[in-house]
mmCIF file of C-alpha atoms in Angstrom:
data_model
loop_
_atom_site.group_PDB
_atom_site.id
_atom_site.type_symbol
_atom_site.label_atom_id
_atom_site.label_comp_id
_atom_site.label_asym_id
_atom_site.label_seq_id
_atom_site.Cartn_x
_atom_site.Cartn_y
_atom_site.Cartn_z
ATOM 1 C CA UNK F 53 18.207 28.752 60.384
ATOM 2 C CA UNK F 54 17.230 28.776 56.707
ATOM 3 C CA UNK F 55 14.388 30.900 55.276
ATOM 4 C CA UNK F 56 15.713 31.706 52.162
ATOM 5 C CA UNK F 57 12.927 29.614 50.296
ATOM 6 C CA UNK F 58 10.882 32.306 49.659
ATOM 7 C CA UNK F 59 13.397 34.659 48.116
ATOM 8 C CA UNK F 60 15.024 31.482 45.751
ATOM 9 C CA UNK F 61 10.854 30.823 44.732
ATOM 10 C CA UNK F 62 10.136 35.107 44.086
ATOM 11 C CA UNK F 63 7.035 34.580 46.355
ATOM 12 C CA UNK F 64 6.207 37.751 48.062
ATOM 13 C CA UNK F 65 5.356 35.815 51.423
ATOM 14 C CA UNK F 66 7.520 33.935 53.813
ATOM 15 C CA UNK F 67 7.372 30.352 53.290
ATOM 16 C CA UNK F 68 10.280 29.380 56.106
ATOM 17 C CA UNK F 69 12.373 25.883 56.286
ATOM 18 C CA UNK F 70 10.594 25.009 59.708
ATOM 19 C CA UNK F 71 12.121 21.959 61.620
ATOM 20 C CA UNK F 72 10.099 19.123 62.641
ATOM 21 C CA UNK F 73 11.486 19.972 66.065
ATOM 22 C CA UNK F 74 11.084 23.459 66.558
ATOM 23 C CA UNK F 75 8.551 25.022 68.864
ATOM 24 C CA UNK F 76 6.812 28.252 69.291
ATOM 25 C CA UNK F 77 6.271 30.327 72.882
ATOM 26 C CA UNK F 78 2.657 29.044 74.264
ATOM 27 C CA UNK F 79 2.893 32.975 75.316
ATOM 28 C CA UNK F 80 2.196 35.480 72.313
ATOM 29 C CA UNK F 81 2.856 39.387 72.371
ATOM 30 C CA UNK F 82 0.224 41.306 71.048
ATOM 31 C CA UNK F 83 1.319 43.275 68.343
ATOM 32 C CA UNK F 84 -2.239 44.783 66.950
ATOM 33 C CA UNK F 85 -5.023 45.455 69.500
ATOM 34 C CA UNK F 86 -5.246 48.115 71.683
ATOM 35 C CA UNK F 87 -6.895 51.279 71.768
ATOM 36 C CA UNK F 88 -8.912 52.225 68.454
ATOM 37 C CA UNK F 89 -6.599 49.641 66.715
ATOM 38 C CA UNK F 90 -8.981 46.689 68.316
ATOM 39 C CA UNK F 91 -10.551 45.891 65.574
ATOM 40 C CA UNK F 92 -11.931 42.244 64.019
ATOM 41 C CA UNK F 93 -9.719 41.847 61.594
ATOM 42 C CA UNK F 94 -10.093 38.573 59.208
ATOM 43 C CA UNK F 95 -7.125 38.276 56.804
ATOM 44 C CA UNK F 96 -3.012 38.457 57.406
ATOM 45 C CA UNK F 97 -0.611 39.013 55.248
ATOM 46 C CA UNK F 98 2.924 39.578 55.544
ATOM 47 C CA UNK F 99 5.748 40.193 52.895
ATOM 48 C CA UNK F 100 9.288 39.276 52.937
ATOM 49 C CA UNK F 101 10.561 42.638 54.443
ATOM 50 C CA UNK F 102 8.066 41.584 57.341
ATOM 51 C CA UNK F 103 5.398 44.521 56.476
ATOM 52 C CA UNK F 104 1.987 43.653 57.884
ATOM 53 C CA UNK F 105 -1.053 43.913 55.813
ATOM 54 C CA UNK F 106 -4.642 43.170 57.598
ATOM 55 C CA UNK F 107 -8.036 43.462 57.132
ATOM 56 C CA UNK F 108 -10.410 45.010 59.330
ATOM 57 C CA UNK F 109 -14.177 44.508 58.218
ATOM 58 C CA UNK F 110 -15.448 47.122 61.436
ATOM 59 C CA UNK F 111 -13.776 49.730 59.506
ATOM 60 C CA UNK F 112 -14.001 48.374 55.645
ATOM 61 C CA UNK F 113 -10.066 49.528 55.520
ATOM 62 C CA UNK F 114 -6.687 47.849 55.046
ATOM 63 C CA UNK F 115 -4.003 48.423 57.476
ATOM 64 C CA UNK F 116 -0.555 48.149 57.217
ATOM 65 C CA UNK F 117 2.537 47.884 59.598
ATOM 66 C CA UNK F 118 6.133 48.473 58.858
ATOM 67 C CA UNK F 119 8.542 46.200 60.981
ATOM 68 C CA UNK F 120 5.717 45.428 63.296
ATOM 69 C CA UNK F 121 5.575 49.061 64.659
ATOM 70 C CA UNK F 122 2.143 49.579 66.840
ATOM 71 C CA UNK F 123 1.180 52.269 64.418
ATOM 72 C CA UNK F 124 -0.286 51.732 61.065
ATOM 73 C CA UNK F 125 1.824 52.993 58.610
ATOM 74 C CA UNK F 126 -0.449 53.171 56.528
ATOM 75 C CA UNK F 127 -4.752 52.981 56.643
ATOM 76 C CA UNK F 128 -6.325 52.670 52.971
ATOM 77 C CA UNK F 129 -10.549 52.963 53.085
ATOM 78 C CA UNK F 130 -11.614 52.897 49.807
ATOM 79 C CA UNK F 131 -15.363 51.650 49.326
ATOM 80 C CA UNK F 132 -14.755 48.333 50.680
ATOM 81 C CA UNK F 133 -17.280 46.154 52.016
ATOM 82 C CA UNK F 134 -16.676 43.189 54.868
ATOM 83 C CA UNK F 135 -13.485 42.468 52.871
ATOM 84 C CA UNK F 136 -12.496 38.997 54.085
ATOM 85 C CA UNK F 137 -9.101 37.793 52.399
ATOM 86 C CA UNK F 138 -6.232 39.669 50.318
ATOM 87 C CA UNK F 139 -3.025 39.210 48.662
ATOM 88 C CA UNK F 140 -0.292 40.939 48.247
ATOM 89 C CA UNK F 141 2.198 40.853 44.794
ATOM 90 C CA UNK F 142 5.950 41.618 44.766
ATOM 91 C CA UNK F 143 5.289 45.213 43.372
ATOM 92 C CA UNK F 144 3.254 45.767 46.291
ATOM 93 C CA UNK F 145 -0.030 45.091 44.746
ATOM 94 C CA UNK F 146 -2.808 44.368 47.015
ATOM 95 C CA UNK F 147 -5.419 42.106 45.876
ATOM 96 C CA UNK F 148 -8.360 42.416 48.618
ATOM 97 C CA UNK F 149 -12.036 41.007 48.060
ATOM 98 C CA UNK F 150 -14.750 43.765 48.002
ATOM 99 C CA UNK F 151 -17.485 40.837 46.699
ATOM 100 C CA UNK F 152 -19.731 41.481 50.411
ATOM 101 C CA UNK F 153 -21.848 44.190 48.602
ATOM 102 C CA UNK F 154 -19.991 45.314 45.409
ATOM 103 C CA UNK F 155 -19.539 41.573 44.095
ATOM 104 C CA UNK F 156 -15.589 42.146 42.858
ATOM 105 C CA UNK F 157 -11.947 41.646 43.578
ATOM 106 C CA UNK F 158 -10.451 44.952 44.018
ATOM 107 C CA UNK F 159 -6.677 46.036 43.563
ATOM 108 C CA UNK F 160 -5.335 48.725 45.670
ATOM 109 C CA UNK F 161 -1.511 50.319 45.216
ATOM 110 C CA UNK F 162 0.243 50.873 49.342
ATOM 111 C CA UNK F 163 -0.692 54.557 48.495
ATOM 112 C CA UNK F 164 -4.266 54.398 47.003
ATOM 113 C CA UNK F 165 -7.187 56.630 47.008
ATOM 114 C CA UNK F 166 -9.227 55.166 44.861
ATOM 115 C CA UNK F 167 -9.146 51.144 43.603
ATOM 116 C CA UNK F 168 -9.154 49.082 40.704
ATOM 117 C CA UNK F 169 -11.849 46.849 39.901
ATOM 118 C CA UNK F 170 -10.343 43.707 38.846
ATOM 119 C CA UNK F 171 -12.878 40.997 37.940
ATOM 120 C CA UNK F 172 -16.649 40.710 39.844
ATOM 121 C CA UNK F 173 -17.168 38.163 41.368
ATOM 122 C CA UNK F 174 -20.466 36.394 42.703
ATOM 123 C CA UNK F 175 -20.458 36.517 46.141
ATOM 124 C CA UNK F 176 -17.379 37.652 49.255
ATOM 125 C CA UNK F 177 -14.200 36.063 48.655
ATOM 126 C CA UNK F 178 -13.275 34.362 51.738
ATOM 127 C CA UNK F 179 -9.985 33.249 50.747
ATOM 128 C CA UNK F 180 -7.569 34.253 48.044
ATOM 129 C CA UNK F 181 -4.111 33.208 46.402
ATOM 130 C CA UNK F 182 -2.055 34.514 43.529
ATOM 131 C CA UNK F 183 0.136 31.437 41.947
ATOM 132 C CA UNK F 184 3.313 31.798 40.536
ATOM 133 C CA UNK F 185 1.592 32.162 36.939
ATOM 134 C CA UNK F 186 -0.274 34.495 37.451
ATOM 135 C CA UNK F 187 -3.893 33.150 38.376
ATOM 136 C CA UNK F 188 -5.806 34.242 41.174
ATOM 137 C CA UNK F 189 -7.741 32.088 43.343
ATOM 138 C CA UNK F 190 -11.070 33.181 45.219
ATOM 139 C CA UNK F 191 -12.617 30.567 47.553
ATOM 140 C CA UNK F 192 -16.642 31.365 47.321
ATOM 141 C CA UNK F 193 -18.030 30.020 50.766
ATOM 142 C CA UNK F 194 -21.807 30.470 49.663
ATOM 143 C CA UNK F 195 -21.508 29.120 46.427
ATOM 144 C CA UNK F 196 -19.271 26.096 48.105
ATOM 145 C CA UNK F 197 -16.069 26.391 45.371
ATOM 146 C CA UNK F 198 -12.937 28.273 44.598
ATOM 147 C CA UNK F 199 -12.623 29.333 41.527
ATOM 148 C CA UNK F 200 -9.469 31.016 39.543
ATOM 149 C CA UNK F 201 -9.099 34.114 37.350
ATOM 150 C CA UNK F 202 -6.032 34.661 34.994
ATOM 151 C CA UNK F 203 -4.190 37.690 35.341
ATOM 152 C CA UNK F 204 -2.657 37.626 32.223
ATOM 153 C CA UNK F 205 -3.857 36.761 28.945
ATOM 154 C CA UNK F 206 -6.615 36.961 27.242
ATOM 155 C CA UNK F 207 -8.825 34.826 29.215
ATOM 156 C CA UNK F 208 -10.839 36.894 31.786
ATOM 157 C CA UNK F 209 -13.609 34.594 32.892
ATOM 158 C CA UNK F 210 -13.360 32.670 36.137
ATOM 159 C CA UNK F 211 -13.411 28.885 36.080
ATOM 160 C CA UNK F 212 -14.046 26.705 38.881
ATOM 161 C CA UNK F 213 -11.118 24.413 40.161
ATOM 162 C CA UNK F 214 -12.471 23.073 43.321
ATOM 163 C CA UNK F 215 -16.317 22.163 44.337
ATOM 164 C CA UNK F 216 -19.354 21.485 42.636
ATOM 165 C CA UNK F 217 -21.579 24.641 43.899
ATOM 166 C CA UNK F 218 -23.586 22.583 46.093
ATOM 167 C CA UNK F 219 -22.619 21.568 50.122
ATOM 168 C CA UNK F 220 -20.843 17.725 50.594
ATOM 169 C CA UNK F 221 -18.206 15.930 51.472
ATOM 170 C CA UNK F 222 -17.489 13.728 49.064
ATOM 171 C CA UNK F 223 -14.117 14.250 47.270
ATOM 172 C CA UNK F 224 -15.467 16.564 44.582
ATOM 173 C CA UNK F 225 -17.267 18.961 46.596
ATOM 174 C CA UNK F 226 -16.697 21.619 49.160
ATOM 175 C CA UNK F 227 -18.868 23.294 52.393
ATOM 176 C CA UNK F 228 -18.322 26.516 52.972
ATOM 177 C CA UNK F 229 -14.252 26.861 52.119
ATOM 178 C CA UNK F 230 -12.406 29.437 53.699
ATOM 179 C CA UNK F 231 -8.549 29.726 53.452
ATOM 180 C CA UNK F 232 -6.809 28.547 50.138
ATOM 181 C CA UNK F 233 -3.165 27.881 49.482
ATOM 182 C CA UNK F 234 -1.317 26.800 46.213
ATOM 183 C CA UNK F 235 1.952 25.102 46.154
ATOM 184 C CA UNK F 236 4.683 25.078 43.976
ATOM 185 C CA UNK F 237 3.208 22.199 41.924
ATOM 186 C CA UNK F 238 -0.130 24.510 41.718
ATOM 187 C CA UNK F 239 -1.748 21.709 43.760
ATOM 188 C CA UNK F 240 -4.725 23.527 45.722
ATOM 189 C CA UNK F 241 -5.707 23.310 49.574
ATOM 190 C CA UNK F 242 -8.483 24.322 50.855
ATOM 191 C CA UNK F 243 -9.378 24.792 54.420
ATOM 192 C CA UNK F 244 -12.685 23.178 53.741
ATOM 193 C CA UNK F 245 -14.599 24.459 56.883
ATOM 194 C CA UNK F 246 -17.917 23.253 57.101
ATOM 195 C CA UNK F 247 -16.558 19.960 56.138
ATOM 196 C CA UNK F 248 -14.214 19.797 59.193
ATOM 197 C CA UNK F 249 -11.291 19.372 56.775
ATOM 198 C CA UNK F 250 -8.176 20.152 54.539
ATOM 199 C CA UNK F 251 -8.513 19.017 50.929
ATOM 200 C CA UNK F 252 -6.356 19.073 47.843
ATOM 201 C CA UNK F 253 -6.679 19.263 44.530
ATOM 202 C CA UNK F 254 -3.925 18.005 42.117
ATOM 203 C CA UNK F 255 -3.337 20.294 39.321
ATOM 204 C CA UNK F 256 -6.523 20.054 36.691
ATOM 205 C CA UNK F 257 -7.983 17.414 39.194
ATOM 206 C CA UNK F 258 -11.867 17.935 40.493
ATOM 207 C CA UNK F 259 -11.504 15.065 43.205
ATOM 208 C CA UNK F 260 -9.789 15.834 46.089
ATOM 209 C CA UNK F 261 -7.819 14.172 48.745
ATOM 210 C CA UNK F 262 -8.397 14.902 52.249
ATOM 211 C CA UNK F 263 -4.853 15.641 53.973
ATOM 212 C CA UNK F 264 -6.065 17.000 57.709
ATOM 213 C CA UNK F 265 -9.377 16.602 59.892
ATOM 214 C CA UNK F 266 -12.445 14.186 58.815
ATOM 215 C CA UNK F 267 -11.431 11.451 56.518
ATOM 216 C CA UNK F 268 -8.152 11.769 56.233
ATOM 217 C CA UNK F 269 -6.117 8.756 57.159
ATOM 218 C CA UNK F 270 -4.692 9.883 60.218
ATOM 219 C CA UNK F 271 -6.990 10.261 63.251
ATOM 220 C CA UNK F 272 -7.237 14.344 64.070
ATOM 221 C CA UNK F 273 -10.348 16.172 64.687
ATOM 222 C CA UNK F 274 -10.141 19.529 63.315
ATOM 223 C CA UNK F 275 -13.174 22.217 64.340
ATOM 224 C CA UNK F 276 -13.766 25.207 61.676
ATOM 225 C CA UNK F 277 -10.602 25.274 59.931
ATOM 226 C CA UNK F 278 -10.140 28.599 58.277
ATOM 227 C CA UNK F 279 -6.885 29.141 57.463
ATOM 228 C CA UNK F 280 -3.850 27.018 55.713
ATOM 229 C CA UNK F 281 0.036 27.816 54.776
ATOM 230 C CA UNK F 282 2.450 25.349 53.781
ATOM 231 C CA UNK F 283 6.291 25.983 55.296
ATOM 232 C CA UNK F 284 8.991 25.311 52.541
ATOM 233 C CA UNK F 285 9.064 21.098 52.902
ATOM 234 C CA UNK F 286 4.856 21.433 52.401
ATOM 235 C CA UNK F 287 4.057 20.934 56.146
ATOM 236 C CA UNK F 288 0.469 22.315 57.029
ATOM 237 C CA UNK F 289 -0.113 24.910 59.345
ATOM 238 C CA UNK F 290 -3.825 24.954 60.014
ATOM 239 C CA UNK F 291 -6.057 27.663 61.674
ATOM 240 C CA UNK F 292 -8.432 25.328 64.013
ATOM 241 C CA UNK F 293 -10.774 28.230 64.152
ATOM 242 C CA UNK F 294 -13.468 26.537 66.677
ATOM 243 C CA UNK F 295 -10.880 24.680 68.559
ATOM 244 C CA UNK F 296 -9.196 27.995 68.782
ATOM 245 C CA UNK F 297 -5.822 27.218 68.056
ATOM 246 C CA UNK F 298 -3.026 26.702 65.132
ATOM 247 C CA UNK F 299 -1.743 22.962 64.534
ATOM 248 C CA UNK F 300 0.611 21.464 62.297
ATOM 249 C CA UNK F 301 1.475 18.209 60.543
ATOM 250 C CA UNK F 302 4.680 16.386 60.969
ATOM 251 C CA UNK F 303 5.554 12.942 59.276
ATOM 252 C CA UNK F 304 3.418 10.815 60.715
ATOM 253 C CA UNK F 305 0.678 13.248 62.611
ATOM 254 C CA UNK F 306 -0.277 16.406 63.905
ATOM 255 C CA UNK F 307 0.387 18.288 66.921
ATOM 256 C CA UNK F 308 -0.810 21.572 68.350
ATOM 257 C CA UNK F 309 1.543 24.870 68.606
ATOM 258 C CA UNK F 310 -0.707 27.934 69.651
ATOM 259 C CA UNK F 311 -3.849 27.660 71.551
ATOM 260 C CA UNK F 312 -3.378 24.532 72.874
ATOM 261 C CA UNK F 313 -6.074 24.561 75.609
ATOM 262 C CA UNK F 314 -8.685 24.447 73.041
ATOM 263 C CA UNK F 315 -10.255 27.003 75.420
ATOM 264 C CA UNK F 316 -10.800 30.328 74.269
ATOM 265 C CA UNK F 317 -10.274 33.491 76.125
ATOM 266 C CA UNK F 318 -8.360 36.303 76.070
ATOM 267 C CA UNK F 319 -4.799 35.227 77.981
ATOM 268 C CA UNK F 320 -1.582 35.339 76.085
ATOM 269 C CA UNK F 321 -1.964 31.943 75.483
ATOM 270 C CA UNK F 322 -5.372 31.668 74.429
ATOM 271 C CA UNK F 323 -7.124 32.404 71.145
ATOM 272 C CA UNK F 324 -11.083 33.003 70.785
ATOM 273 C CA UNK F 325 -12.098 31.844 66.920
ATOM 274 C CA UNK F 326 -8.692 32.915 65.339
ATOM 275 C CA UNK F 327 -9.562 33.222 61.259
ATOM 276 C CA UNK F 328 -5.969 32.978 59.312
ATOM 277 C CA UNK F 329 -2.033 33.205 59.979
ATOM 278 C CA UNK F 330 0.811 33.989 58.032
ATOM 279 C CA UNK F 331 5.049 33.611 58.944
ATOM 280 C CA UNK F 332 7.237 36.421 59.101
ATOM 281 C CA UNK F 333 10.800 36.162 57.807
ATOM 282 C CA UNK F 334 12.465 34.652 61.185
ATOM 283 C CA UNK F 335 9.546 31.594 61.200
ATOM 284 C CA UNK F 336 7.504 33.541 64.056
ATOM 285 C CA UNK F 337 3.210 33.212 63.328
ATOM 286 C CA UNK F 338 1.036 35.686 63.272
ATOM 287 C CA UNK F 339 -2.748 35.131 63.830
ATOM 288 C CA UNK F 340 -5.777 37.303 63.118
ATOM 289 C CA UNK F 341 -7.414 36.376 66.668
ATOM 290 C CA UNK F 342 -11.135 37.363 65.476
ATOM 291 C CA UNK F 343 -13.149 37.657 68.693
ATOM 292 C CA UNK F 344 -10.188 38.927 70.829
ATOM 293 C CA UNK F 345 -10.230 41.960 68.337
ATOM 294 C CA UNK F 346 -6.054 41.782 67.656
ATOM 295 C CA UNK F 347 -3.566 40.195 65.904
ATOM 296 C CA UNK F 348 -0.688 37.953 67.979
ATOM 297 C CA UNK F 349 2.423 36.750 67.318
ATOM 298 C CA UNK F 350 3.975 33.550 68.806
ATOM 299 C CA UNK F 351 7.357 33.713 68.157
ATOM 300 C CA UNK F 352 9.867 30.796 67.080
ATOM 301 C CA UNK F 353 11.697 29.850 70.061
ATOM 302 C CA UNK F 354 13.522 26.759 68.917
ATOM 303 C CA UNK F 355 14.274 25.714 65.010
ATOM 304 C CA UNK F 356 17.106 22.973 65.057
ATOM 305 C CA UNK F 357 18.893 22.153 61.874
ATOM 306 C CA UNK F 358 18.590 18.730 62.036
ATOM 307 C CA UNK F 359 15.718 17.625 61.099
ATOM 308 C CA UNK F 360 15.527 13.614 62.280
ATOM 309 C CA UNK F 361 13.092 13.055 64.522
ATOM 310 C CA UNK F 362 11.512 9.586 65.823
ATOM 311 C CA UNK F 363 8.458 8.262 67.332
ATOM 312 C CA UNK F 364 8.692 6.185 71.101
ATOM 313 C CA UNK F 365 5.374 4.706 73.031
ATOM 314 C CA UNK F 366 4.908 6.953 75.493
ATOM 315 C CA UNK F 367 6.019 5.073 79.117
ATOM 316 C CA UNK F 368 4.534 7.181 82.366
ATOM 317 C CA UNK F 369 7.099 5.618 84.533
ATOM 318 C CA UNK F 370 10.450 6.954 82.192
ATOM 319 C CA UNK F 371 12.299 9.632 84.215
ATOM 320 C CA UNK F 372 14.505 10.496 81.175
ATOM 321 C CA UNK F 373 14.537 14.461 80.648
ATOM 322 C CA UNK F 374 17.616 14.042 77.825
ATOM 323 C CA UNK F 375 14.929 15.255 75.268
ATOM 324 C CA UNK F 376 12.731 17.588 74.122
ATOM 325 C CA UNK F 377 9.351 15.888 73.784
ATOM 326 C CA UNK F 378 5.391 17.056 72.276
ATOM 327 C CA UNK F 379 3.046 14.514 73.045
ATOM 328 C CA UNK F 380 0.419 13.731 69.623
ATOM 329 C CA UNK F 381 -2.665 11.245 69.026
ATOM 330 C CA UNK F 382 -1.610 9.440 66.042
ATOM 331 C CA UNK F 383 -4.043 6.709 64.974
ATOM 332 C CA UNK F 384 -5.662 6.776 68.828
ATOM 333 C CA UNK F 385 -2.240 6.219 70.132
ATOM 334 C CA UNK F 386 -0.422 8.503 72.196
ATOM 335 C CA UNK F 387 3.218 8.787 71.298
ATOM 336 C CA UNK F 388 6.308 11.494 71.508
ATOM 337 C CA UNK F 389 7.866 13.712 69.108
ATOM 338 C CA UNK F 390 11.476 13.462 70.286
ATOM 339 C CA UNK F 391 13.961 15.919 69.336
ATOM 340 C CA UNK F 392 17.567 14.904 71.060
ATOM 341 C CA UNK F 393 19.633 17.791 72.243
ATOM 342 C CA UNK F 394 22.671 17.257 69.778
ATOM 343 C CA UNK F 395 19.952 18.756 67.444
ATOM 344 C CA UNK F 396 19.257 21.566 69.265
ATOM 345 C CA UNK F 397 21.491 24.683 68.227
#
């Protein structure tokens, strides 16, 4: 297995080389979640020495995990409000909005007492991204856009890169975005949730395209998305918030990996309104599962090399079992994700 994309790229998050083929246990271990640590925590992050950074908004405090250990390493409370997304740099910089009732962006250090006030901001921040250049996304669900502050430089204003600050969903505008991602190519994508979609937005481009849920040219109903990360050939991974679970594209569709009931509850392999995800350096996902109060990991189980896969009408009366098959609606037509076994290794 490769997942050395991250650490060729300097991103501070895992971004693995994910086969079309590989699949995930339906049965996740709960790593965050009992005791006093159950907790609704909304944002995930995690670095690429797998520590764990989450926010809680019962407590108004960041948490972090070293190597997945059950006890927080480390608990930083420092006159947050409701924060709802965060980011964390190289230098272990954690970005963390604080807009609920003190209208900024915040920066914290892993051993802070007190925080930096980075830029204020109108309204929570309930997404945010730091691109390689240094600009820092916020995605503003009440004012319906995502806007971007530069770091560096001398330009400290925010501008708006997505949405028109009023509801639609027409190409230009946004309802209620969540989760934001930006690639390589500093193309945006926003988990555009009232709009039952994923956009994005081209570099410098106020249109966007919609790549997952309603209007997008493949037929798959998302519910709620909330959360969005790209793997290292610019798959999506998509928190389905209200269908409560975590899907995927692949070349020609989408197909579910956690959750795949659609029914929430509280079994291993159930999620109830899941908010955002994140990889950790073997490919394994971790989910903030909101109304379960914990955070899960479903861990990789399969990753072939090979990465040729091919679509075959589904026939109910084939007894082959000499592959590995995932059923997905594709254009109202069932068909199978086949993965042969001399790929499997």
């Amino acid at each position: 297995m490769r997942f050395l994309f991250s650490y060729l790229l300097g991103l501070s998050f895992n971004q693995p080389n994910i086969s079309l083929c590989s699949s995930w246990s339906p049965n996740a271990s709960t790593i965050v979640g009992e005791n006093s640590l159950s907790q609704q925590y909304t944002a995930i992050f995690v670095n690429t020495q797998n520590t764990i950074y989450a926010a809680s908004q019962d407590n108004d405090q960041i948490l972090i995990w070293n190597n997945k250990s059950p006890i927080p390493t480390r608990n930083i409370s420092v006159n947050l409000s409701n924060p709802g997304s965060l980011f964390v740099t190289n230098n272990e910089d954690i970005y963390v909005d604080n807009g609920f009732s003190n209208n900024r962006v915040d920066k914290l250090s892993y051993n802070a007492t007190i925080s930096e006030r980075v830029t204020g901001v109108n309204g929570s921040c309930t997404g945010l991204f730091i691109d390689s250049n240094q600009s820092l996304y916020c995605s503003l669900m009440k004012s319906h856009r995502v806007v971007k502050h530069e770091l560096e430089g001398t330009a400290k204003m925010w501008t708006s890169v997505a949405g028109t600050g009023c509801p639609g969903p027409v190409p230009n505008a946004l309802d209620h975005p969540h989760g934001i991602y930006v690639d390589i190519d500093f193309s945006l994508y926003v988990a555009d949730t009232y709009n039952n979609r994923i956009q994005r937005f081209a570099f410098d481009k106020s249109d966007g395209s919609t790549v997952a849920g309603f209007g997008s040219s493949i037929h798959f109903l998302l519910n709620r998305p909330t959360g969005i990360v790209l793997d290292a050939d610019n798959y999506l991974f998509i928190v389905d918030s209200h269908n409560h679970r975590i899907v995927r594209s692949t070349q020609d569709g989408f197909r579910c990996i956690a959750g795949c009931s659609s029914t929430p509850g509280s079994n291993p392999s159930q999620l109830r309104y899941p908010y955002s995800l994140a990889f950790d350096k073997s490919g394994n996902i971790l989910v903030t599962d909101m109304q379960n109060r914990r955070i899960q990991l479903f861990r990789l189980t399969s990753n072939p090399r090979g990465k040729s896969i091919y679509y075959v009408r589904l026939d109910i009366r084939s007894r082959t079992r000499s592959f590995l098959t995932d059923a997905i609606l594709f254009e109202r037509r069932l068909f199978v994700l086949s993965c042969s076994k001399e790929n499997r290794k």
